[in-house]
Amino acid sequence: SDMKIINDLYKPAIGIIPIGDRFTMGGEQAAYACRHFFEFSTVIPCHYNSFKGFIADDATTFLRAMGPDAVKVRVMAPGATEDL
């Protein structure tokens, strides 16, 4: 897939991954991509909890699907910043 090619060529350490499920990947698909196509040290979910009832309301499904790799996930509040 294109995702695997991006990982092979650029080796990104941080992934900002859409998990909203209506217009982007859902939590399970996003977790699959993170776990099978990339080798991220940090994963930040995005594009969720912005349209109540229309897209995913939280990162629960994504975190559960990440399994043991959930320790790499940083769920951030809107407007929050973090040094990486």
PDB file of C-alpha atoms in Angstrom:
ATOM      1  CA  SER A   1       0.000   0.000   0.000  1.00  0.00           C
ATOM      2  CA  ASP A   2       0.981   3.650  -0.213  1.00  0.00           C
ATOM      3  CA  MET A   3       1.285   3.703   3.564  1.00  0.00           C
ATOM      4  CA  LYS A   4       3.914   0.962   3.527  1.00  0.00           C
ATOM      5  CA  ILE A   5       5.839   2.798   0.804  1.00  0.00           C
ATOM      6  CA  ILE A   6       5.812   6.000   2.892  1.00  0.00           C
ATOM      7  CA  ASN A   7       7.166   4.062   5.865  1.00  0.00           C
ATOM      8  CA  ASP A   8       9.855   2.358   3.773  1.00  0.00           C
ATOM      9  CA  LEU A   9      11.021   5.604   2.157  1.00  0.00           C
ATOM     10  CA  TYR A  10      10.723   8.124   4.985  1.00  0.00           C
ATOM     11  CA  LYS A  11      10.524   6.174   8.281  1.00  0.00           C
ATOM     12  CA  PRO A  12       8.233   8.685  10.051  1.00  0.00           C
ATOM     13  CA  ALA A  13       8.514   8.517  13.843  1.00  0.00           C
ATOM     14  CA  ILE A  14       5.294  10.388  14.609  1.00  0.00           C
ATOM     15  CA  GLY A  15       1.940   9.619  13.035  1.00  0.00           C
ATOM     16  CA  ILE A  16      -1.029  11.998  13.131  1.00  0.00           C
ATOM     17  CA  ILE A  17      -3.779   9.592  12.170  1.00  0.00           C
ATOM     18  CA  PRO A  18      -7.428  10.384  11.297  1.00  0.00           C
ATOM     19  CA  ILE A  19      -9.890   8.132  13.151  1.00  0.00           C
ATOM     20  CA  GLY A  20     -13.281   9.840  12.602  1.00  0.00           C
ATOM     21  CA  ASP A  21     -14.769   7.009  10.489  1.00  0.00           C
ATOM     22  CA  ARG A  22     -17.126   8.988   8.250  1.00  0.00           C
ATOM     23  CA  PHE A  23     -14.720  10.717   5.884  1.00  0.00           C
ATOM     24  CA  THR A  24     -11.509   9.050   7.092  1.00  0.00           C
ATOM     25  CA  MET A  25     -10.427   5.713   8.498  1.00  0.00           C
ATOM     26  CA  GLY A  26     -12.269   4.536  11.575  1.00  0.00           C
ATOM     27  CA  GLY A  27     -10.515   3.507  14.770  1.00  0.00           C
ATOM     28  CA  GLU A  28     -10.037  -0.133  13.784  1.00  0.00           C
ATOM     29  CA  GLN A  29      -8.760   0.651  10.287  1.00  0.00           C
ATOM     30  CA  ALA A  30      -6.430   3.361  11.591  1.00  0.00           C
ATOM     31  CA  ALA A  31      -5.016   1.017  14.230  1.00  0.00           C
ATOM     32  CA  TYR A  32      -4.469  -1.646  11.578  1.00  0.00           C
ATOM     33  CA  ALA A  33      -2.551   0.855   9.431  1.00  0.00           C
ATOM     34  CA  CYS A  34      -0.429   1.960  12.393  1.00  0.00           C
ATOM     35  CA  ARG A  35       0.380  -1.573  13.484  1.00  0.00           C
ATOM     36  CA  HIS A  36       0.968  -3.145  10.052  1.00  0.00           C
ATOM     37  CA  PHE A  37       2.326  -0.424   7.778  1.00  0.00           C
ATOM     38  CA  PHE A  38       4.241   1.939  10.066  1.00  0.00           C
ATOM     39  CA  GLU A  39       6.767   1.832  12.886  1.00  0.00           C
ATOM     40  CA  PHE A  40       5.695   4.993  14.742  1.00  0.00           C
ATOM     41  CA  SER A  41       7.128   5.740  18.167  1.00  0.00           C
ATOM     42  CA  THR A  42       4.241   8.164  18.812  1.00  0.00           C
ATOM     43  CA  VAL A  43       0.714   8.196  17.377  1.00  0.00           C
ATOM     44  CA  ILE A  44      -1.684  11.129  17.730  1.00  0.00           C
ATOM     45  CA  PRO A  45      -5.291  10.477  16.656  1.00  0.00           C
ATOM     46  CA  CYS A  46      -7.122  13.338  14.910  1.00  0.00           C
ATOM     47  CA  HIS A  47     -10.321  14.185  13.002  1.00  0.00           C
ATOM     48  CA  TYR A  48     -12.736  12.875  15.623  1.00  0.00           C
ATOM     49  CA  ASN A  49     -15.095  14.396  18.226  1.00  0.00           C
ATOM     50  CA  SER A  50     -15.901  17.403  16.062  1.00  0.00           C
ATOM     51  CA  PHE A  51     -19.406  16.577  14.777  1.00  0.00           C
ATOM     52  CA  LYS A  52     -21.352  14.800  17.537  1.00  0.00           C
ATOM     53  CA  GLY A  53     -23.151  11.731  16.243  1.00  0.00           C
ATOM     54  CA  PHE A  54     -21.699  12.131  12.762  1.00  0.00           C
ATOM     55  CA  ILE A  55     -18.113  10.962  13.308  1.00  0.00           C
ATOM     56  CA  ALA A  56     -16.384   9.091  16.143  1.00  0.00           C
ATOM     57  CA  ASP A  57     -16.892  10.868  19.473  1.00  0.00           C
ATOM     58  CA  ASP A  58     -13.693   9.668  21.119  1.00  0.00           C
ATOM     59  CA  ALA A  59     -10.581   7.550  20.631  1.00  0.00           C
ATOM     60  CA  THR A  60     -11.829   4.485  22.550  1.00  0.00           C
ATOM     61  CA  THR A  61     -12.176   2.188  19.526  1.00  0.00           C
ATOM     62  CA  PHE A  62      -8.768   3.258  18.220  1.00  0.00           C
ATOM     63  CA  LEU A  63      -7.069   2.708  21.590  1.00  0.00           C
ATOM     64  CA  ARG A  64      -8.662  -0.717  22.013  1.00  0.00           C
ATOM     65  CA  ALA A  65      -7.681  -1.745  18.471  1.00  0.00           C
ATOM     66  CA  MET A  66      -4.091  -0.588  19.035  1.00  0.00           C
ATOM     67  CA  GLY A  67      -3.793  -3.319  21.687  1.00  0.00           C
ATOM     68  CA  PRO A  68      -0.309  -3.429  23.217  1.00  0.00           C
ATOM     69  CA  ASP A  69       0.759  -0.545  20.965  1.00  0.00           C
ATOM     70  CA  ALA A  70      -1.727   1.777  22.725  1.00  0.00           C
ATOM     71  CA  VAL A  71       1.168   2.974  24.909  1.00  0.00           C
ATOM     72  CA  LYS A  72       2.429   4.866  21.832  1.00  0.00           C
ATOM     73  CA  VAL A  73      -0.850   6.831  21.527  1.00  0.00           C
ATOM     74  CA  ARG A  74      -1.163  10.379  22.822  1.00  0.00           C
ATOM     75  CA  VAL A  75      -4.761  11.556  22.889  1.00  0.00           C
ATOM     76  CA  MET A  76      -4.667  15.333  23.016  1.00  0.00           C
ATOM     77  CA  ALA A  77      -7.386  17.829  23.909  1.00  0.00           C
ATOM     78  CA  PRO A  78      -8.383  20.322  21.190  1.00  0.00           C
ATOM     79  CA  GLY A  79      -5.907  23.196  21.162  1.00  0.00           C
ATOM     80  CA  ALA A  80      -3.403  21.360  23.355  1.00  0.00           C
ATOM     81  CA  THR A  81       0.281  21.373  22.527  1.00  0.00           C
ATOM     82  CA  GLU A  82       3.014  18.937  23.395  1.00  0.00           C
ATOM     83  CA  ASP A  83       6.751  18.781  22.797  1.00  0.00           C
ATOM     84  CA  LEU A  84       7.740  15.613  20.983  1.00  0.00           C
TER      85      LEU A  84
END
